[in-house]
PDB file of C-alpha atoms in Angstrom:
ATOM      1  CA  MET A  18      -0.057  -0.185   0.350  1.00  0.00           C
ATOM      2  CA  ARG A  19       2.892   2.234   0.714  1.00  0.00           C
ATOM      3  CA  LYS A  20       4.166   1.617  -2.602  1.00  0.00           C
ATOM      4  CA  VAL A  21       1.158   2.812  -5.076  1.00  0.00           C
ATOM      5  CA  LEU A  22       1.149   6.487  -2.154  1.00  0.00           C
ATOM      6  CA  LEU A  23       4.175   6.648  -2.829  1.00  0.00           C
ATOM      7  CA  ALA A  24       3.807   5.991  -6.764  1.00  0.00           C
ATOM      8  CA  ALA A  25       0.854   8.679  -6.632  1.00  0.00           C
ATOM      9  CA  SER A  26       2.648  11.466  -4.852  1.00  0.00           C
ATOM     10  CA  ALA A  27       5.438  11.017  -7.309  1.00  0.00           C
ATOM     11  CA  VAL A  28       3.158  11.676  -9.920  1.00  0.00           C
ATOM     12  CA  PHE A  29       2.130  15.391  -8.337  1.00  0.00           C
ATOM     13  CA  ALA A  30       4.513  17.395  -9.059  1.00  0.00           C
ATOM     14  CA  VAL A  31       4.342  20.475  -6.812  1.00  0.00           C
ATOM     15  CA  THR A  32       3.531  23.751  -8.077  1.00  0.00           C
ATOM     16  CA  GLY A  33       2.798  25.585  -4.881  1.00  0.00           C
ATOM     17  CA  SER A  34      -0.567  26.711  -5.652  1.00  0.00           C
ATOM     18  CA  ALA A  35      -2.277  28.578  -3.119  1.00  0.00           C
ATOM     19  CA  ALA A  36      -4.887  26.476  -1.128  1.00  0.00           C
ATOM     20  CA  GLN A  37      -8.231  27.715  -0.875  1.00  0.00           C
ATOM     21  CA  ALA A  38     -11.051  25.765   1.560  1.00  0.00           C
ATOM     22  CA  LYS A  39     -12.395  23.300  -0.065  1.00  0.00           C
ATOM     23  CA  ALA A  40     -13.718  19.291   1.118  1.00  0.00           C
ATOM     24  CA  PRO A  41     -10.951  17.621   2.806  1.00  0.00           C
ATOM     25  CA  MET A  42      -9.915  14.722   0.012  1.00  0.00           C
ATOM     26  CA  SER A  43     -10.972  11.986   2.365  1.00  0.00           C
ATOM     27  CA  ASP A  44     -14.741  13.711   1.969  1.00  0.00           C
ATOM     28  CA  VAL A  45     -14.777  13.263  -2.528  1.00  0.00           C
ATOM     29  CA  PRO A  46     -15.905   9.862  -3.975  1.00  0.00           C
ATOM     30  CA  GLU A  47     -13.606  10.800  -6.974  1.00  0.00           C
ATOM     31  CA  ILE A  48     -10.244  11.343  -5.199  1.00  0.00           C
ATOM     32  CA  GLU A  49     -10.762   8.606  -2.437  1.00  0.00           C
ATOM     33  CA  ASN A  50     -12.309   5.718  -3.965  1.00  0.00           C
ATOM     34  CA  VAL A  51      -9.356   5.795  -6.329  1.00  0.00           C
ATOM     35  CA  LEU A  52      -6.650   5.902  -3.706  1.00  0.00           C
ATOM     36  CA  TYR A  53      -8.304   3.165  -1.916  1.00  0.00           C
ATOM     37  CA  ALA A  54      -9.138   0.786  -5.129  1.00  0.00           C
ATOM     38  CA  ALA A  55      -5.174   1.324  -5.591  1.00  0.00           C
ATOM     39  CA  ALA A  56      -4.076   0.535  -1.930  1.00  0.00           C
ATOM     40  CA  VAL A  57      -6.221  -2.649  -1.378  1.00  0.00           C
ATOM     41  CA  ALA A  58      -5.641  -4.116  -4.955  1.00  0.00           C
ATOM     42  CA  TYR A  59      -1.619  -3.123  -4.101  1.00  0.00           C
ATOM     43  CA  GLU A  60      -1.883  -5.393  -0.420  1.00  0.00           C
ATOM     44  CA  ILE A  61      -3.300  -8.006  -2.696  1.00  0.00           C
ATOM     45  CA  SER A  62      -0.760  -8.206  -5.177  1.00  0.00           C
ATOM     46  CA  GLU A  63       1.922  -7.671  -2.134  1.00  0.00           C
ATOM     47  CA  ILE A  64       0.647 -10.617  -0.471  1.00  0.00           C
ATOM     48  CA  CYS A  65      -1.130 -13.196  -2.977  1.00  0.00           C
ATOM     49  CA  ASP A  66       1.687 -14.771  -5.545  1.00  0.00           C
ATOM     50  CA  ASP A  67      -0.512 -15.432  -8.251  1.00  0.00           C
ATOM     51  CA  ILE A  68      -1.561 -11.918  -8.563  1.00  0.00           C
ATOM     52  CA  SER A  69       0.477  -9.263  -9.422  1.00  0.00           C
ATOM     53  CA  ALA A  70      -0.770  -5.492  -9.887  1.00  0.00           C
ATOM     54  CA  ARG A  71      -1.163  -4.041 -13.123  1.00  0.00           C
ATOM     55  CA  ARG A  72       1.086  -0.703 -12.389  1.00  0.00           C
ATOM     56  CA  MET A  73       1.043   0.664 -15.960  1.00  0.00           C
ATOM     57  CA  LYS A  74      -3.397   1.145 -15.187  1.00  0.00           C
ATOM     58  CA  ALA A  75      -2.330   2.218 -11.293  1.00  0.00           C
ATOM     59  CA  LEU A  76      -0.031   4.962 -12.916  1.00  0.00           C
ATOM     60  CA  GLY A  77      -2.533   5.760 -14.787  1.00  0.00           C
ATOM     61  CA  ALA A  78      -5.209   6.089 -12.727  1.00  0.00           C
ATOM     62  CA  ALA A  79      -2.767   8.434 -10.888  1.00  0.00           C
ATOM     63  CA  TRP A  80      -2.191  10.791 -13.680  1.00  0.00           C
ATOM     64  CA  LYS A  81      -6.424  10.852 -13.559  1.00  0.00           C
ATOM     65  CA  LEU A  82      -6.391  11.221 -10.661  1.00  0.00           C
ATOM     66  CA  ARG A  83      -4.215  14.508 -10.049  1.00  0.00           C
ATOM     67  CA  SER A  84      -6.392  15.835 -13.099  1.00  0.00           C
ATOM     68  CA  ILE A  85      -9.864  15.129 -11.202  1.00  0.00           C
ATOM     69  CA  ALA A  86      -8.352  16.856  -8.274  1.00  0.00           C
ATOM     70  CA  ASN A  87      -6.912  19.415 -10.158  1.00  0.00           C
ATOM     71  CA  ASP A  88     -10.020  20.434 -11.307  1.00  0.00           C
ATOM     72  CA  LEU A  89     -11.887  20.306  -8.377  1.00  0.00           C
ATOM     73  CA  GLY A  90      -9.863  22.942  -7.574  1.00  0.00           C
ATOM     74  CA  TYR A  91      -6.661  20.919  -5.090  1.00  0.00           C
ATOM     75  CA  SER A  92      -3.462  22.146  -6.396  1.00  0.00           C
ATOM     76  CA  ASP A  93      -0.297  18.635  -6.417  1.00  0.00           C
ATOM     77  CA  SER A  94       0.900  20.451  -3.079  1.00  0.00           C
ATOM     78  CA  GLU A  95      -1.950  19.303  -1.833  1.00  0.00           C
ATOM     79  CA  ILE A  96      -2.138  16.404  -3.006  1.00  0.00           C
ATOM     80  CA  LYS A  97       0.406  15.669  -2.238  1.00  0.00           C
ATOM     81  CA  GLU A  98       1.123  16.177   0.901  1.00  0.00           C
ATOM     82  CA  TYR A  99      -3.130  14.823   1.040  1.00  0.00           C
ATOM     83  CA  ILE A 100      -1.066  11.122  -0.335  1.00  0.00           C
ATOM     84  CA  GLU A 101       1.872  11.382   2.142  1.00  0.00           C
ATOM     85  CA  SER A 102       0.157  12.154   5.488  1.00  0.00           C
ATOM     86  CA  ASP A 103       0.909   9.618   7.943  1.00  0.00           C
ATOM     87  CA  ALA A 104      -2.663  10.049   9.076  1.00  0.00           C
ATOM     88  CA  GLN A 105      -4.270   9.707   5.866  1.00  0.00           C
ATOM     89  CA  LYS A 106      -2.029   6.416   5.190  1.00  0.00           C
ATOM     90  CA  ALA A 107      -3.244   5.093   8.350  1.00  0.00           C
ATOM     91  CA  ARG A 108      -7.221   5.656   7.407  1.00  0.00           C
ATOM     92  CA  MET A 109      -6.477   4.152   4.011  1.00  0.00           C
ATOM     93  CA  ARG A 110      -5.062   0.922   5.855  1.00  0.00           C
ATOM     94  CA  ALA A 111      -7.603   0.472   8.274  1.00  0.00           C
ATOM     95  CA  LYS A 112     -10.334   0.475   5.368  1.00  0.00           C
ATOM     96  CA  GLY A 113      -8.875  -1.504   3.002  1.00  0.00           C
ATOM     97  CA  GLU A 114      -7.532  -4.228   6.052  1.00  0.00           C
ATOM     98  CA  ALA A 115     -11.880  -3.637   7.447  1.00  0.00           C
ATOM     99  CA  TYR A 116     -12.811  -4.526   3.630  1.00  0.00           C
ATOM    100  CA  LEU A 117     -10.520  -7.283   3.001  1.00  0.00           C
ATOM    101  CA  LYS A 118     -11.169  -9.103   6.224  1.00  0.00           C
ATOM    102  CA  SER A 119     -15.186  -8.976   5.001  1.00  0.00           C
ATOM    103  CA  LYS A 120     -14.481 -10.307   1.644  1.00  0.00           C
ATOM    104  CA  GLY A 121     -12.034 -13.481   3.192  1.00  0.00           C
ATOM    105  CA  ALA A 122      -8.609 -12.007   3.541  1.00  0.00           C
ATOM    106  CA  ILE A 123      -6.829 -13.760   6.492  1.00  0.00           C
ATOM    107  CA  TYR A 124      -3.160 -11.841   7.384  1.00  0.00           C
ATOM    108  CA  GLY A 125      -0.912 -15.189   7.218  1.00  0.00           C
ATOM    109  CA  GLN A 126      -3.095 -16.596   4.535  1.00  0.00           C
ATOM    110  CA  PRO A 127      -2.022 -15.906   1.425  1.00  0.00           C
ATOM    111  CA  GLU A 128      -4.545 -18.090  -0.717  1.00  0.00           C
ATOM    112  CA  THR A 129      -7.362 -15.947   1.291  1.00  0.00           C
ATOM    113  CA  PHE A 130      -5.549 -12.849  -0.104  1.00  0.00           C
ATOM    114  CA  CYS A 131      -5.309 -14.791  -4.324  1.00  0.00           C
ATOM    115  CA  ALA A 132      -9.701 -15.944  -4.047  1.00  0.00           C
ATOM    116  CA  VAL A 133     -10.778 -12.014  -3.083  1.00  0.00           C
ATOM    117  CA  GLY A 134      -7.847 -10.767  -5.847  1.00  0.00           C
ATOM    118  CA  ARG A 135     -10.163 -13.490  -7.924  1.00  0.00           C
ATOM    119  CA  ALA A 136     -12.621 -12.475  -7.508  1.00  0.00           C
ATOM    120  CA  GLU A 137     -12.376  -8.443  -7.873  1.00  0.00           C
ATOM    121  CA  ILE A 138     -10.429  -9.568 -11.475  1.00  0.00           C
ATOM    122  CA  ALA A 139     -14.086 -11.314 -11.879  1.00  0.00           C
ATOM    123  CA  LYS A 140     -16.591  -8.780 -10.703  1.00  0.00           C
ATOM    124  CA  SER A 141     -13.966  -6.121 -13.264  1.00  0.00           C
ATOM    125  CA  SER A 142     -13.777  -4.188 -10.102  1.00  0.00           C
ATOM    126  CA  ALA A 143     -12.004  -0.636  -9.763  1.00  0.00           C
ATOM    127  CA  ILE A 144      -9.880  -2.876  -7.745  1.00  0.00           C
ATOM    128  CA  GLY A 145     -10.009  -6.218  -9.755  1.00  0.00           C
ATOM    129  CA  ALA A 146      -8.989  -3.962 -12.718  1.00  0.00           C
ATOM    130  CA  LEU A 147      -5.736  -2.896 -11.128  1.00  0.00           C
ATOM    131  CA  LEU A 148      -4.964  -6.510 -11.060  1.00  0.00           C
ATOM    132  CA  ARG A 149      -3.883  -9.290 -13.113  1.00  0.00           C
ATOM    133  CA  ALA A 150      -3.617 -13.279 -11.896  1.00  0.00           C
ATOM    134  CA  LYS A 151      -0.227 -14.645 -12.808  1.00  0.00           C
TER     135      LYS A 151
END
């Protein structure tokens, strides 16, 4: 999950735009959902050896996320700050772990993550679109 967030932050070059009063990015579904899907997909790909991350697709999603966030008025520096925030990383990890657990994934049992990943791929979810069965 950390690598996904780091990769996404690398996409967001700092521009130094002035910050405006806006909703927290965690409350913006167009931003939150993309980051969430990438984080969960990355976690699955790291634990399940039978599934890999579609890194180019994730990179494309990161660029699209930047464009969406900019269109909503967030500066590149605000995006980078959000993505690199320890509090946001912890919140996203907790949210992702809860989802994975609800789908039957058990840490220490990689095959359970593989089952979740295969199900996400089969239903062509936002998470599954970022995964590839080997």
